[in-house]
Coordinates of C-alpha atoms in Angstrom, one line a residue:
R1 CA -65.9 202.7 157.0
D2 CA -62.3 202.4 157.9
Y3 CA -60.4 200.1 155.4
K4 CA -57.1 200.7 157.1
V5 CA -54.8 197.6 157.0
T6 CA -52.7 196.9 160.0
G7 CA -49.2 195.3 160.0
V8 CA -50.6 192.1 161.5
Q9 CA -53.1 191.7 158.6
T10 CA -50.5 192.4 155.9
C11 CA -48.0 189.9 157.4
A12 CA -50.6 187.1 157.8
L13 CA -51.2 186.5 154.1
P14 CA -47.6 186.0 153.1
I15 CA -47.0 183.7 156.2
C16 CA -50.0 181.7 155.3
L17 CA -48.9 181.4 151.6
A18 CA -45.4 180.4 152.7
T19 CA -46.7 177.8 155.1
S20 CA -49.0 176.4 152.4
A21 CA -46.2 176.3 149.8
K22 CA -43.9 174.5 152.2
E23 CA -46.6 171.9 153.1
S24 CA -47.3 171.4 149.4
A25 CA -43.6 170.9 148.7
E26 CA -43.3 168.4 151.5
T27 CA -46.3 166.4 150.3
A28 CA -44.9 166.4 146.7
T29 CA -41.6 165.1 148.1
Q30 CA -43.3 162.4 150.1
A31 CA -45.3 161.3 147.0
L32 CA -42.1 161.3 144.9
H33 CA -40.4 159.0 147.4
L34 CA -43.3 156.6 147.7
T35 CA -43.9 156.3 143.9
E36 CA -40.3 156.4 142.6
R37 CA -38.6 154.2 145.3
A38 CA -37.3 150.7 145.0
D39 CA -39.7 148.1 146.5
I40 CA -37.9 144.8 146.9
L41 CA -40.0 141.8 148.1
V42 CA -39.7 138.0 148.0
D43 CA -41.1 137.0 144.6
A44 CA -40.8 133.2 145.0
V45 CA -39.1 130.4 146.8
T46 CA -38.2 127.8 144.2
I47 CA -37.1 124.1 144.1
S48 CA -34.5 123.4 141.5
N49 CA -36.0 120.2 140.2
H50 CA -39.6 120.9 140.9
P51 CA -42.0 118.9 141.0
I52 CA -39.5 116.4 142.4
F53 CA -38.1 116.9 145.9
D54 CA -35.1 114.8 146.6
G55 CA -31.4 115.0 147.7
D56 CA -30.4 116.9 144.7
S57 CA -33.0 119.6 145.3
V58 CA -31.7 123.1 145.7
I59 CA -33.9 125.8 147.4
R60 CA -33.7 129.3 146.1
V61 CA -35.1 132.5 147.5
V62 CA -35.9 135.0 144.8
F63 CA -36.2 138.7 145.5
R64 CA -37.7 141.1 142.9
N65 CA -37.7 144.9 142.8
F66 CA -41.3 145.8 142.1
G67 CA -40.4 149.5 142.3
R68 CA -39.6 151.9 139.5
T69 CA -36.0 152.7 140.5
R70 CA -32.9 150.8 141.6
G71 CA -32.3 149.5 145.1
N72 CA -28.7 150.1 146.2
R73 CA -26.4 148.3 148.6
A74 CA -28.9 145.4 148.9
E75 CA -27.8 142.9 151.6
V76 CA -29.6 139.5 151.8
S77 CA -29.8 137.2 154.8
T78 CA -31.6 133.8 154.5
K79 CA -31.8 130.6 156.5
L80 CA -33.5 127.3 156.6
S81 CA -34.8 125.8 159.8
M82 CA -36.7 122.9 161.2
P83 CA -38.4 123.3 164.6
G84 CA -36.8 120.9 167.1
I85 CA -33.8 120.1 165.0
D86 CA -30.5 121.9 165.7
L87 CA -28.8 123.0 162.6
A88 CA -26.3 125.3 164.2
E89 CA -23.2 123.3 163.1
R90 CA -24.3 123.2 159.4
D91 CA -23.6 125.9 156.9
L92 CA -27.2 126.6 155.8
R93 CA -27.0 130.3 155.1
P94 CA -26.0 131.5 151.7
G95 CA -23.4 134.3 152.1
I96 CA -24.7 137.8 152.9
F97 CA -23.9 139.9 149.8
A98 CA -24.4 143.4 148.6
A99 CA -25.7 144.3 145.2
A100 CA -27.8 146.8 143.2
V101 CA -31.2 145.6 142.1
G102 CA -32.6 147.4 139.2
A103 CA -36.3 148.1 138.6
G104 CA -37.9 144.8 137.7
D105 CA -34.7 142.8 138.3
T106 CA -34.3 139.8 140.6
L107 CA -31.7 138.8 143.2
T108 CA -31.5 135.1 144.1
A109 CA -30.0 133.4 147.2
S110 CA -29.4 129.6 146.8
F111 CA -28.9 127.0 149.5
R112 CA -26.8 123.9 149.0
S113 CA -28.5 120.7 147.8
M114 CA -30.6 118.9 150.4
R115 CA -28.2 115.9 150.4
S116 CA -25.2 118.1 151.4
W117 CA -26.6 119.1 154.7
L118 CA -29.5 116.8 155.7
T119 CA -29.4 113.4 157.2
K120 CA -31.4 110.7 155.5
E121 CA -33.7 110.4 158.5
T122 CA -34.4 114.1 158.6
F123 CA -35.0 114.2 154.9
E124 CA -37.5 111.3 155.2
G125 CA -39.2 113.2 158.0
I126 CA -39.8 116.2 155.7
I127 CA -41.1 113.9 153.0
N128 CA -43.4 112.2 155.5
G129 CA -44.7 115.5 156.9
E130 CA -43.2 114.8 160.4
V131 CA -40.6 117.5 160.1
I132 CA -41.5 121.1 159.1
L133 CA -39.0 122.8 156.8
R134 CA -39.1 126.6 157.0
F135 CA -37.2 129.5 155.5
D136 CA -36.6 133.0 156.8
A137 CA -35.3 135.8 154.5
E138 CA -34.5 139.4 154.9
I139 CA -33.2 142.1 152.5
A140 CA -32.0 145.5 153.5
Y141 CA -31.4 148.1 150.9
F142 CA -31.3 151.9 150.1
D143 CA -33.5 153.6 147.5
V144 CA -32.2 156.2 145.1
F145 CA -33.0 158.9 147.7
D146 CA -30.6 157.1 150.0
K147 CA -33.4 156.1 152.4
P148 CA -33.0 152.6 154.1
H149 CA -35.6 149.9 153.6
R150 CA -36.0 146.4 155.0
T151 CA -38.3 143.5 154.0
K152 CA -38.7 140.3 156.0
C153 CA -40.3 137.1 154.7
S154 CA -40.9 133.6 156.0
G155 CA -42.5 130.5 154.7
T156 CA -43.2 126.8 155.1
F157 CA -42.5 123.9 152.8
M158 CA -45.6 122.1 151.6
I159 CA -44.7 118.5 150.5
E160 CA -48.1 118.1 148.6
S161 CA -47.3 120.8 146.1
C162 CA -43.5 120.6 146.4
S163 CA -43.4 124.3 147.0
F164 CA -43.1 126.9 149.8
R165 CA -46.1 128.8 151.2
I166 CA -45.2 132.3 151.9
D167 CA -46.4 132.9 155.5
A168 CA -45.2 136.5 155.8
N169 CA -43.9 139.0 153.2
Q170 CA -43.8 142.3 155.0
E171 CA -41.9 145.5 154.8
A172 CA -40.6 146.4 158.2
D173 CA -39.5 150.0 157.5

């Protein structure tokens, strides 16, 4: 028998090992980025004087970092809306701001009191269930690996429970 090894055969094993090592390193890196990244979602939408909903009520959108590392350069955008009612002239968006959100920490965006921006008629429409009050929120941030992430969320006010139902809480990245 001829056990002669050719050049092609001797090169194949090192190339195969190098390819395997590279793929293994890439898989490990992906796993690290998934398990050790910041994961910021909407945790709650609260009413300041719950279970009462009146002119003094302040709506707050609370984001929480459910990940194991800090979220950097977090920018929040939130708004309230009522289908069929133009709110363009009213200042309903809390300022967009940037912050770091540590693992387990929260970041809260608060709107002004209901009395400061709603007419009495519109407020009564919400209370009577004739006007639908909604919120939309988005947070954009970078994880500790400097990779960008974005989460969008929306919900509807439920007068029966004096709370917001989260309709969508999805990561868009």
